[in-house]
Every structure is written in structure tokens, then in C-alpha cells.
Coordinates of C-alpha atoms in Angstrom, one line a residue:
M1 CA 75.0 102.9 78.1
T2 CA 77.1 104.3 80.9
V3 CA 76.3 107.8 81.9
D4 CA 78.5 110.3 83.8
S5 CA 76.8 110.8 87.2
D6 CA 78.2 114.4 87.4
S7 CA 77.7 115.8 83.9
G8 CA 75.0 113.4 82.5
Q9 CA 77.1 112.7 79.4
P10 CA 77.4 109.3 77.8
I11 CA 80.7 107.5 77.9
G12 CA 81.8 105.8 74.7
S13 CA 84.8 103.7 74.0
V14 CA 86.7 102.4 71.0
A15 CA 89.0 99.4 70.9
L16 CA 92.7 100.1 71.2
P17 CA 94.7 99.7 68.0
S18 CA 97.4 97.0 67.9
P19 CA 100.5 98.2 69.6
A20 CA 103.5 98.7 67.4
N21 CA 107.3 98.4 67.8
N22 CA 107.3 95.1 69.7
A23 CA 104.7 96.2 72.2
I24 CA 103.6 93.3 74.3
L25 CA 99.9 92.9 75.3
P26 CA 98.8 89.4 76.0
E27 CA 95.9 88.3 73.7
H28 CA 93.8 87.2 76.7
E29 CA 93.9 90.7 78.2
P30 CA 90.7 92.8 77.7
R31 CA 91.0 95.4 75.0
I32 CA 91.5 98.9 76.4
P33 CA 89.2 101.8 75.4
L34 CA 90.7 104.5 73.1
S35 CA 90.6 107.1 76.0
R36 CA 92.7 104.7 78.0
A37 CA 95.2 104.4 75.1
Q38 CA 95.4 108.2 74.9
S39 CA 96.1 108.3 78.7
I40 CA 98.9 105.8 78.4
R41 CA 100.5 107.5 75.4
N42 CA 100.5 110.8 77.3
S43 CA 101.9 109.1 80.4
I44 CA 105.1 107.6 79.1
A45 CA 107.8 108.8 76.8
S46 CA 107.6 105.8 74.4
E47 CA 104.9 103.5 73.2
H48 CA 106.7 100.3 74.4
F49 CA 105.1 98.1 77.0
F50 CA 106.4 95.3 79.1
E51 CA 104.4 92.4 80.4
E52 CA 104.9 93.6 84.0
D53 CA 103.4 97.0 83.1
V54 CA 99.9 95.6 82.5
T55 CA 98.3 93.7 85.4
E56 CA 94.9 92.8 86.6
P57 CA 93.6 94.7 89.7
T58 CA 93.8 92.6 92.8
G59 CA 92.8 94.9 95.6
T60 CA 89.7 94.2 97.8
T61 CA 87.8 96.5 100.1
L62 CA 89.4 94.8 103.1
S63 CA 93.0 94.9 101.8
S64 CA 92.6 98.6 100.7
T65 CA 91.1 99.5 104.0
I66 CA 94.0 97.9 105.9
N67 CA 96.5 99.8 103.8
L68 CA 94.7 103.2 104.2
A69 CA 94.2 102.6 107.9
N70 CA 97.8 101.7 108.4
T71 CA 98.8 104.9 106.5
I72 CA 96.6 106.9 108.9
L73 CA 97.5 105.2 112.2
G74 CA 101.1 106.0 112.8
S75 CA 103.0 107.8 115.4
G76 CA 100.2 110.4 115.7
M77 CA 98.4 108.0 118.0
L78 CA 100.9 108.7 120.8
S79 CA 100.4 112.5 120.6
M80 CA 96.6 112.4 120.6
P81 CA 96.2 112.6 124.5
N82 CA 98.5 115.6 124.7
A83 CA 96.6 117.3 121.9
M84 CA 93.3 116.6 123.7
A85 CA 94.8 118.0 126.9
A86 CA 95.3 121.3 125.2
L87 CA 91.7 121.5 124.1
G88 CA 89.7 119.7 126.8
L89 CA 87.9 116.4 126.8
V90 CA 84.7 117.3 124.9
F91 CA 86.3 119.9 122.6
G92 CA 89.2 117.6 121.8
S93 CA 86.8 114.8 120.9
L94 CA 84.8 117.1 118.7
V95 CA 87.9 118.2 116.9
I96 CA 88.9 114.5 116.3
V97 CA 85.5 113.8 114.7
F98 CA 85.5 117.0 112.7
S99 CA 89.0 116.2 111.4
A100 CA 87.9 112.7 110.5
C101 CA 84.9 114.0 108.5
M102 CA 87.0 116.6 106.7
S103 CA 89.6 114.1 105.8
G104 CA 87.0 111.6 104.6
M105 CA 85.4 114.3 102.5
G106 CA 88.8 115.2 100.9
L107 CA 89.2 111.5 100.1
Y108 CA 85.8 111.4 98.5
L109 CA 86.5 114.4 96.3
L110 CA 89.8 112.9 95.1
S111 CA 88.0 109.6 94.3
R112 CA 85.5 111.6 92.2
C113 CA 88.3 113.3 90.4
A114 CA 90.0 109.9 89.8
R115 CA 86.8 108.9 87.9
R116 CA 87.5 111.7 85.5
T117 CA 90.9 110.3 84.5
P118 CA 90.6 107.5 81.9
G119 CA 91.2 103.9 82.9
R120 CA 93.2 102.9 86.0
D121 CA 96.1 105.4 85.8
S122 CA 94.8 108.1 88.1
S123 CA 97.2 110.1 90.2
F124 CA 97.7 113.7 91.5
F125 CA 99.7 114.3 88.3
A126 CA 97.0 113.1 86.0
V127 CA 94.3 115.1 87.8
S128 CA 96.6 118.2 87.8
K129 CA 97.2 118.0 84.1
L130 CA 93.5 118.0 83.5
T131 CA 92.9 121.0 85.8
Y132 CA 96.0 123.1 86.4
P133 CA 98.6 121.6 84.0
K134 CA 101.2 124.3 84.7
A135 CA 101.2 123.5 88.4
A136 CA 101.2 119.7 88.0
L137 CA 104.9 119.3 88.7
F138 CA 104.8 121.6 91.7
F139 CA 101.9 119.6 93.2
D140 CA 103.7 116.3 92.8
A141 CA 107.0 117.7 94.1
A142 CA 105.2 119.0 97.2
I143 CA 103.5 115.6 97.8
A144 CA 106.8 113.7 97.3
I145 CA 108.6 116.0 99.8
K146 CA 105.7 115.5 102.3
C147 CA 105.8 111.7 102.1
F148 CA 109.6 111.7 102.2
G149 CA 109.6 113.8 105.4
V150 CA 107.1 111.4 107.1
S151 CA 109.2 108.4 106.0
I152 CA 112.2 110.0 107.7
S153 CA 110.3 110.4 110.9
Y154 CA 109.4 106.7 110.9
L155 CA 113.1 105.8 110.7
I156 CA 114.0 108.2 113.5
I157 CA 111.2 106.8 115.7
F158 CA 112.4 103.3 115.0
G159 CA 116.0 104.2 115.7
D160 CA 115.0 105.9 119.0
L161 CA 112.8 103.0 120.2
M162 CA 114.9 100.0 119.5
P163 CA 117.9 100.9 121.8
E164 CA 115.4 101.3 124.7
I165 CA 113.8 98.0 123.9
A166 CA 117.2 96.2 123.6
S167 CA 118.2 97.7 127.0
A168 CA 114.9 96.7 128.7
L169 CA 115.3 93.1 127.3
G170 CA 118.7 92.8 128.8
F171 CA 120.9 93.3 125.7
P172 CA 123.0 96.3 126.8
T173 CA 125.8 95.7 124.2
Q174 CA 127.1 98.9 122.6
L175 CA 126.0 97.8 119.1
L176 CA 122.4 97.1 120.1
L177 CA 122.2 100.5 121.9
S178 CA 123.2 102.4 118.8
R179 CA 120.3 104.1 117.0
G180 CA 122.5 104.1 113.8
F181 CA 122.6 100.3 113.9
W182 CA 118.9 99.9 114.1
I183 CA 118.2 102.5 111.4
T184 CA 120.6 100.5 109.2
V185 CA 118.7 97.3 110.1
A186 CA 115.4 99.0 109.2
I187 CA 116.6 100.0 105.7
V188 CA 117.9 96.5 105.0
V189 CA 114.6 94.9 106.2
L190 CA 112.6 97.4 104.1
I191 CA 114.3 96.6 100.8
P192 CA 111.9 94.0 99.5
L193 CA 108.9 96.0 100.7
N194 CA 109.9 99.3 99.2
F195 CA 110.5 97.9 95.7
Q196 CA 106.9 96.5 95.4
R197 CA 105.1 98.1 92.5
R198 CA 101.6 97.6 93.8
L199 CA 100.2 99.1 97.0
D200 CA 98.1 96.0 97.4
A201 CA 101.2 93.9 97.8
L202 CA 101.7 95.6 101.2
K203 CA 98.4 94.4 102.7
Y204 CA 100.0 91.6 104.9
T205 CA 102.6 93.9 106.4
S206 CA 99.9 96.5 107.0
F207 CA 97.8 94.0 108.7
T208 CA 100.7 93.0 110.9
A209 CA 101.3 96.6 111.8
L210 CA 97.7 97.1 112.7
L211 CA 98.1 94.4 115.3
A212 CA 100.3 96.9 117.1
V213 CA 97.4 99.3 117.2
V214 CA 95.2 96.7 118.8
Y215 CA 97.9 96.0 121.4
L216 CA 98.2 99.8 122.2
F217 CA 94.4 100.0 122.3
V218 CA 94.4 97.3 125.0
V219 CA 97.4 98.7 127.0
V220 CA 95.9 102.2 127.3
A221 CA 92.7 100.7 128.6
M222 CA 94.5 98.4 131.0
F223 CA 96.4 101.1 132.7
Y224 CA 93.4 103.4 132.9
F225 CA 91.2 100.8 134.6
T226 CA 93.9 99.4 136.9
P227 CA 93.0 100.0 140.6
T228 CA 96.5 101.2 141.4
R229 CA 96.3 104.2 139.2
K230 CA 97.0 107.5 141.1
P231 CA 93.9 109.8 141.2
L232 CA 94.2 113.1 139.3
P233 CA 94.0 116.4 141.1
K234 CA 90.5 117.9 141.2
G235 CA 89.8 120.0 138.2
D236 CA 92.8 118.7 136.2
V237 CA 90.6 117.3 133.5
V238 CA 88.4 119.9 131.8
L239 CA 85.7 119.6 129.2
F240 CA 86.5 122.7 127.1
K241 CA 89.7 124.7 126.9
W242 CA 90.6 127.5 124.5
S243 CA 93.9 129.2 124.0
K244 CA 96.3 130.1 121.2
E245 CA 97.7 126.5 121.6
F246 CA 94.7 125.4 119.5
F247 CA 96.4 126.5 116.3
T248 CA 99.7 124.7 117.1
H249 CA 97.8 121.5 118.0
L250 CA 95.3 121.5 115.1
P251 CA 98.0 120.3 112.6
V252 CA 98.4 117.2 114.8
F253 CA 94.8 116.3 114.1
V254 CA 95.2 117.1 110.4
F255 CA 98.4 115.1 110.1
A256 CA 96.8 112.2 112.0
F257 CA 94.2 111.5 109.4
T258 CA 96.3 112.1 106.3
C259 CA 96.3 109.2 103.9
H260 CA 95.3 111.0 100.7
Q261 CA 98.6 110.3 99.0
N262 CA 97.5 106.6 98.6
I263 CA 93.9 107.1 97.5
F264 CA 94.7 107.0 93.8
S265 CA 96.6 103.8 94.1
V266 CA 93.7 102.3 96.0
Y267 CA 91.3 103.4 93.2
N268 CA 93.6 102.0 90.5
E269 CA 94.1 98.6 92.2
L270 CA 90.7 97.8 93.6
R271 CA 89.3 94.8 91.7
D272 CA 85.9 96.5 91.9
N273 CA 86.6 100.2 92.0
S274 CA 83.0 101.3 91.6
S275 CA 81.8 104.3 93.7
K276 CA 80.2 102.0 96.2
Q277 CA 83.4 100.0 96.9
V278 CA 85.7 103.1 97.0
N279 CA 83.3 105.0 99.3
G280 CA 83.1 101.9 101.5
T281 CA 86.8 101.7 101.8
I282 CA 87.0 105.4 102.7
K283 CA 84.3 105.1 105.4
L284 CA 85.9 102.0 107.0
S285 CA 89.4 103.3 107.1
I286 CA 88.5 106.8 108.4
G287 CA 85.9 105.5 110.8
S288 CA 88.1 102.9 112.4
A289 CA 91.0 105.4 112.7
C290 CA 88.6 107.9 114.3
A291 CA 87.5 105.3 116.9
V292 CA 91.1 104.3 117.7
Y293 CA 92.1 108.0 118.1
Q294 CA 89.1 108.7 120.4
W295 CA 89.8 105.7 122.6
I296 CA 93.5 106.4 123.0
A297 CA 93.1 110.2 123.4
I298 CA 90.3 110.0 126.0
L299 CA 91.8 107.3 128.1
G300 CA 95.3 108.7 127.9
Y301 CA 94.0 112.1 129.0
L302 CA 91.9 110.7 131.8
T303 CA 94.9 108.7 133.0
F304 CA 97.5 111.5 133.2
G305 CA 95.4 114.7 132.9
S306 CA 97.1 117.9 131.9
K307 CA 100.6 116.4 132.6
V308 CA 100.4 113.9 129.7
A309 CA 103.5 114.1 127.5
P310 CA 103.6 114.4 123.7
N311 CA 104.7 110.8 123.6
L312 CA 102.2 108.8 125.6
L313 CA 104.5 105.8 126.1
T314 CA 107.0 107.9 128.1
M315 CA 104.3 108.3 130.8
Y316 CA 104.2 104.6 131.8
D317 CA 106.7 102.9 134.0
N318 CA 109.1 100.5 132.3
G319 CA 108.0 96.9 132.4
P320 CA 107.4 93.9 130.1
V321 CA 104.0 95.2 129.0
I322 CA 105.3 98.6 128.0
T323 CA 108.5 97.2 126.5
F324 CA 106.4 95.0 124.2
C325 CA 104.2 97.9 123.4
R326 CA 107.2 100.0 122.3
L327 CA 108.3 97.0 120.2
S328 CA 104.9 96.9 118.5
I329 CA 105.0 100.6 117.8
A330 CA 108.5 100.2 116.3
I331 CA 107.1 97.5 114.0
L332 CA 104.2 99.7 113.1
V333 CA 106.3 102.7 112.0
L334 CA 108.7 100.3 110.2
F335 CA 105.9 98.8 108.1
S336 CA 104.4 102.2 107.5
Y337 CA 107.6 103.4 105.7
P338 CA 106.7 101.6 102.4
L339 CA 103.3 103.3 102.4
Q340 CA 105.1 106.7 102.2
C341 CA 107.8 105.5 99.8
H342 CA 105.2 104.2 97.3
P343 CA 103.4 107.6 96.6
A344 CA 106.7 109.5 96.9
R345 CA 108.2 107.3 94.2
N346 CA 105.2 107.8 91.9
C347 CA 105.2 111.5 92.4
L348 CA 108.9 111.8 91.7
D349 CA 108.5 109.7 88.6
K350 CA 105.9 112.2 87.3
V351 CA 108.1 115.1 88.1
I352 CA 111.1 113.6 86.4
T353 CA 109.0 112.7 83.3
G354 CA 107.4 116.1 83.2
I355 CA 110.8 117.9 83.3
W356 CA 112.1 115.6 80.6
R357 CA 109.1 116.3 78.4
A358 CA 109.4 120.0 79.0
C359 CA 113.1 119.9 77.9
S360 CA 112.3 117.7 74.8
K361 CA 109.1 119.7 74.1
E362 CA 106.9 116.6 73.9
P363 CA 103.1 116.9 73.8
T364 CA 101.2 116.6 77.1
F365 CA 97.7 116.6 78.5
E366 CA 95.2 119.4 77.7
A367 CA 93.5 121.1 80.6
I368 CA 89.8 121.3 81.1
V369 CA 88.7 124.7 79.9
D370 CA 85.6 126.8 80.3
E371 CA 82.9 126.3 77.7
D372 CA 83.3 129.8 76.5
E373 CA 87.0 129.3 75.9
A374 CA 86.3 126.1 73.8
D375 CA 83.5 127.5 71.5
N376 CA 80.9 126.2 74.0
A377 CA 82.1 122.6 73.5
P378 CA 81.2 120.5 76.5
S379 CA 84.0 118.7 78.4
T380 CA 84.7 115.2 77.0
I381 CA 86.0 113.9 80.3
A382 CA 83.3 111.9 82.0
A383 CA 82.9 110.0 85.2
S384 CA 81.1 106.8 86.0
D385 CA 80.0 105.2 89.2
E386 CA 80.6 101.8 87.8
A387 CA 83.9 99.8 88.1
T388 CA 86.5 100.7 85.5
Q389 CA 87.0 97.7 83.2
A390 CA 90.7 98.2 82.4
P391 CA 94.0 96.7 83.6
V392 CA 96.3 98.5 85.9
V393 CA 99.2 100.0 83.9
H394 CA 102.5 100.6 85.6
V395 CA 104.2 103.1 83.3
M396 CA 107.5 103.4 85.3
S397 CA 110.3 101.5 83.6
P398 CA 112.2 99.0 85.8
A399 CA 115.4 101.1 85.7
K400 CA 113.6 104.2 86.8
H401 CA 111.6 102.2 89.5
I402 CA 114.8 100.9 91.0
S403 CA 116.8 104.1 90.8
I404 CA 114.1 106.3 92.3
T405 CA 113.4 103.8 95.1
F406 CA 117.1 103.4 95.9
G407 CA 117.6 107.2 95.9
L408 CA 114.7 107.7 98.3
M409 CA 115.9 105.0 100.7
L410 CA 119.5 106.2 100.6
L411 CA 118.6 109.9 101.2
S412 CA 116.2 109.1 104.0
Y413 CA 118.8 106.9 105.6
V414 CA 121.4 109.7 105.5
V415 CA 119.0 112.3 106.9
S416 CA 117.6 110.0 109.7
M417 CA 121.2 109.1 110.7
T418 CA 122.0 112.8 111.2
V419 CA 118.8 114.2 112.5
T420 CA 117.6 113.2 116.0
S421 CA 114.2 115.0 116.3
L422 CA 111.5 115.9 113.9
D423 CA 108.8 117.1 116.3
L424 CA 108.8 120.7 115.0
V425 CA 109.3 119.6 111.4
L426 CA 106.2 117.4 111.6
S427 CA 104.2 120.3 112.9
F428 CA 105.2 122.2 109.8
V429 CA 104.5 119.2 107.6
G430 CA 101.0 118.9 109.2
S431 CA 100.2 122.6 108.6
T432 CA 101.5 122.7 105.0
G433 CA 101.9 119.3 103.2
S434 CA 99.1 117.4 105.0
T435 CA 96.8 120.4 104.7
S436 CA 97.4 120.8 101.0
I437 CA 96.8 117.2 100.0
S438 CA 93.9 116.7 102.4
F439 CA 91.9 119.8 101.8
I440 CA 93.2 122.4 99.4
L441 CA 94.0 120.1 96.4
P442 CA 90.8 118.0 96.6
G443 CA 88.7 121.1 96.8
V444 CA 90.3 123.0 93.9
F445 CA 90.5 119.9 91.8
Y446 CA 86.8 119.0 92.2
Y447 CA 85.7 122.6 91.6
K448 CA 87.8 122.9 88.4
M449 CA 86.5 119.7 87.0
H450 CA 82.9 120.8 87.6
Q451 CA 83.3 124.5 86.8
N452 CA 81.0 124.2 83.8
T453 CA 78.2 122.6 85.7
R454 CA 75.5 124.1 87.9
W455 CA 76.2 124.6 91.6
T456 CA 75.5 121.5 93.5
R457 CA 76.0 120.6 97.2
M458 CA 79.3 118.8 96.5
K459 CA 80.6 121.8 94.5
V460 CA 79.8 124.1 97.4
V461 CA 81.5 121.6 99.8
S462 CA 84.6 121.5 97.6
V463 CA 85.0 125.3 97.9
L464 CA 84.4 125.2 101.7
I465 CA 87.0 122.4 102.1
A466 CA 89.6 124.4 100.1
L467 CA 88.9 127.5 102.2
Y468 CA 89.2 125.4 105.4
G469 CA 92.6 124.1 104.1
L470 CA 93.8 127.7 103.5
F471 CA 92.6 128.7 107.0
V472 CA 94.7 125.9 108.6
L473 CA 97.6 126.6 106.3
V474 CA 97.7 130.4 107.2
F475 CA 96.9 130.3 110.9
C476 CA 98.6 127.1 111.9
L477 CA 101.7 127.8 110.0
G478 CA 101.8 131.3 111.5
A479 CA 101.4 129.8 115.0
N480 CA 104.3 127.4 114.4
I481 CA 106.5 130.2 113.0
S482 CA 105.7 132.3 116.1
R483 CA 106.6 129.3 118.2
V484 CA 110.0 129.1 116.6
I485 CA 110.6 132.8 117.0
N486 CA 109.6 132.8 120.6
G487 CA 111.8 129.8 121.3
D488 CA 108.9 127.7 122.6
L489 CA 110.2 124.4 121.2

């Protein structure tokens, strides 16, 4: 008998009744527990299935780690040395490690919440409907907006980098020097990637993108250890530095480790999604990202000192090595776009479906309630550390999948063509959206799902992480607002 590791309650299952109305479920597919059937019926407007809606999980620890690491390691790498320069060598390193640990803990709490959703259909929406059902649509809308904003920044970075690369390679034609042309090329190239239903299908492009990280890793070291490097002024590099700039740079560290929007897809698609495998994926992705950030931040800061720019690549002289490095970063951000489009599409699907149900007054999930409010009946939502024996169900219809994806791509294309800089916007995204999905939501979700249990170490940690998220939200958002008011852009 499988027992819930958190509540100690047994987990039972009943075979799924035969689907009606031409539902298609291959006979060789394993039968789904009744709780899973209830989840599916509550997740879609009809009870019709298509063969493509039910698939076997294919993710591995390696492929999932690659996708999560690629979600983390984006353009934030280039701003790490500048953020460290604002805090000092030792203090900056400690903040990187602290941010990595807090981000990893947020991922762990979300993975524990995923185990309380039946089968392999976990999502922010599913967890929200079990905890705070009235706020579920708001949560998903906020996550979709955050992912959409980051995807726009990737298109803008790609559009800014490619004209410089074309000019350095000796192709100074007017067309190749146009950022609009390269953004258009990016959207066309991304079409087959953005329409993938499974996150695991992006593992090869994510691996290709991570090769760019390796190259940047080598370039930063090469320029630091070169004998022709100019010595820094005495005292330019400090160990500890404290100023009000800490609150404007802290969102950079928070934003740099944000990959929580994809943890539910990783949980759903892992072939073995037991606690051991999920935790291993989290540790590998966060640990490798932390090591890369430390390396680039420390060597970049030691190379240029307090004069290091927010974009590290602008500090190096133009040459074949740096040109190829810019090209590799352009490929990195290009292949990172689908990793933002995937969760944004899923969240928008839940928002649209939720609004439709509200208008049509269809039944929905019931929230977890206190024991006193339910005649002292214990919660029936259990968690297991074992792998979930159920297929992955994609409940989004093909028409909705295509229309939402096309809408996201079109809107991001229009915005990226008209907006030239998102530095300040990303600061706000880091202090609001990234903070919410990294700390606040994991903390409050975990606490709500364990409100009827005794106070454990993890329950205390969940409250502390939520409070930390609120701290970052209030103080860092206030610092950035003050920055706008004072014109310090």
C-alpha cells in the first residue's frame, strides 16, 4: 500500500470507467485511477479524448535538467558581473548562493504540491484550485504575463545582437543590419519549436543552447587569464559593499534563477517522477546554474572591476572570438523562447477555460478546507514519493493549442518590433513576477496544503520563503519605482 509521506494516509485507486461518446483510449494503455479520471473531467469542458491527448512520459533526469538549466541560464549571465560589482566580491558570491538555495527550495515546495494533484496533470492552475480556487485565474494570468515579457526580451536581444554580428562578419547590407529583419527570422525559425506540446521535445535545442553557455564560460576565463589584461586600479575590487543599490540589484539574482514556470511540466513528463528523481533534477539544474553564475560573475568582476557594464560582452574588444560569443548568446536566447512560450500557453489555456466555465456555470475543483469546516473530515488529497503510474494527458484541443501559440507569437513579434529596450521592465518582472512564482506561491501553496497537519520543518520553511518573497516584492519594487521617479535609468 502506498502511503502519503506528508499526511500518512493510504492512497487508493479505482479503475477508470469506459469512456463514452467515442472517447479514444488505446486498450494497451494502463488504466487510470478514479482520482485521475476526476482530474481530467474537471480539467476539460467535454469528456472527449484524442489519441494525441494521452501519451507515455518520456522525460529523463538528464533531459529535464537540460531544459530547466536552459530556462535559468539566459541573458541574466551577462549582467551578473555588474550585479556583483554593486555588492562586492564576497557579498555578491554569497547572494548568488543564497538565491540559488531559495530558488531550489521554491522548486522543491512546488514539486511537493504537484504530488497532491492526481496523476500527471499538475499545474499552477490545478494547485491553485485545490488551495485558493478564487485566485487561480489571477495566478495563471500573472505567470503568463511574466513568461510573455521574458520571451519578448529574448526577441529584442536577438534583434539587437544579430546586426552587430552581421557587420562584424563583413555583411554590411541594409537588410542584414535591420533588427526587424532578424526578429522576423527568429519568429519563423521558432514556429516548429513553439508548437511542440511536450517540454521534453525541446531537450535537443536546449542542449544546443547550453553549448553557448560553455563557450561564454571559456571566453570569460580566457580574457581574465590573458597576460595582456590591463591591471585594475588599487582598491577597485572590494569584498563587501552595501548601499541602496542592493535592492535594485537583488531582483537580478532572483530573475536569474527563475525556472519555476516549467517545474510542473517536468514533473508530468518525467518517466520516473518519484521524489528522488525530481529532487535530483532540481539539484542538478540549480547547482550547475549557480556554478556558472559564480564563474562568470567573479571573473567578469575581477577583469573589469567597478567599471563593468550591465552587458558583459560590451566590455570586450571586437574580434572573432567575441563575435562568435555574441552569436552563441543569440542562439541561446533564441532557443530559450519556446521554454517561455510553453508555460505561457498552458497558463492562458487555464485562464480561458476558467473564464468559459465561469460564464457557463460549470462545476470546478473543490478547495482544501480546514478540518473544522468539513466536519473534521481529513483531506483526501494525498501525496506519494513513488513515481506516478499514469499517462501524460494533454487536455488542450488542437484548435486552442494552435490559436493560443499563434497569438503569443504574433503579439510578442509586434511588441519586440516596437520596443527597443526592456532593462527596466525586466527589473520590474524580477521583483514582481519572478518573486511571486519563485517564493510567494510555493510558500503559500505548501502551507495551505498542509494547514491541517502539525508544524514541521518544511511547513516553517514554506512560511519563511513566502515572507522572503513579500520582502523582495515590497522593497525591490519600491526601489525600482524610486529609480524611475528620480530618473536614474
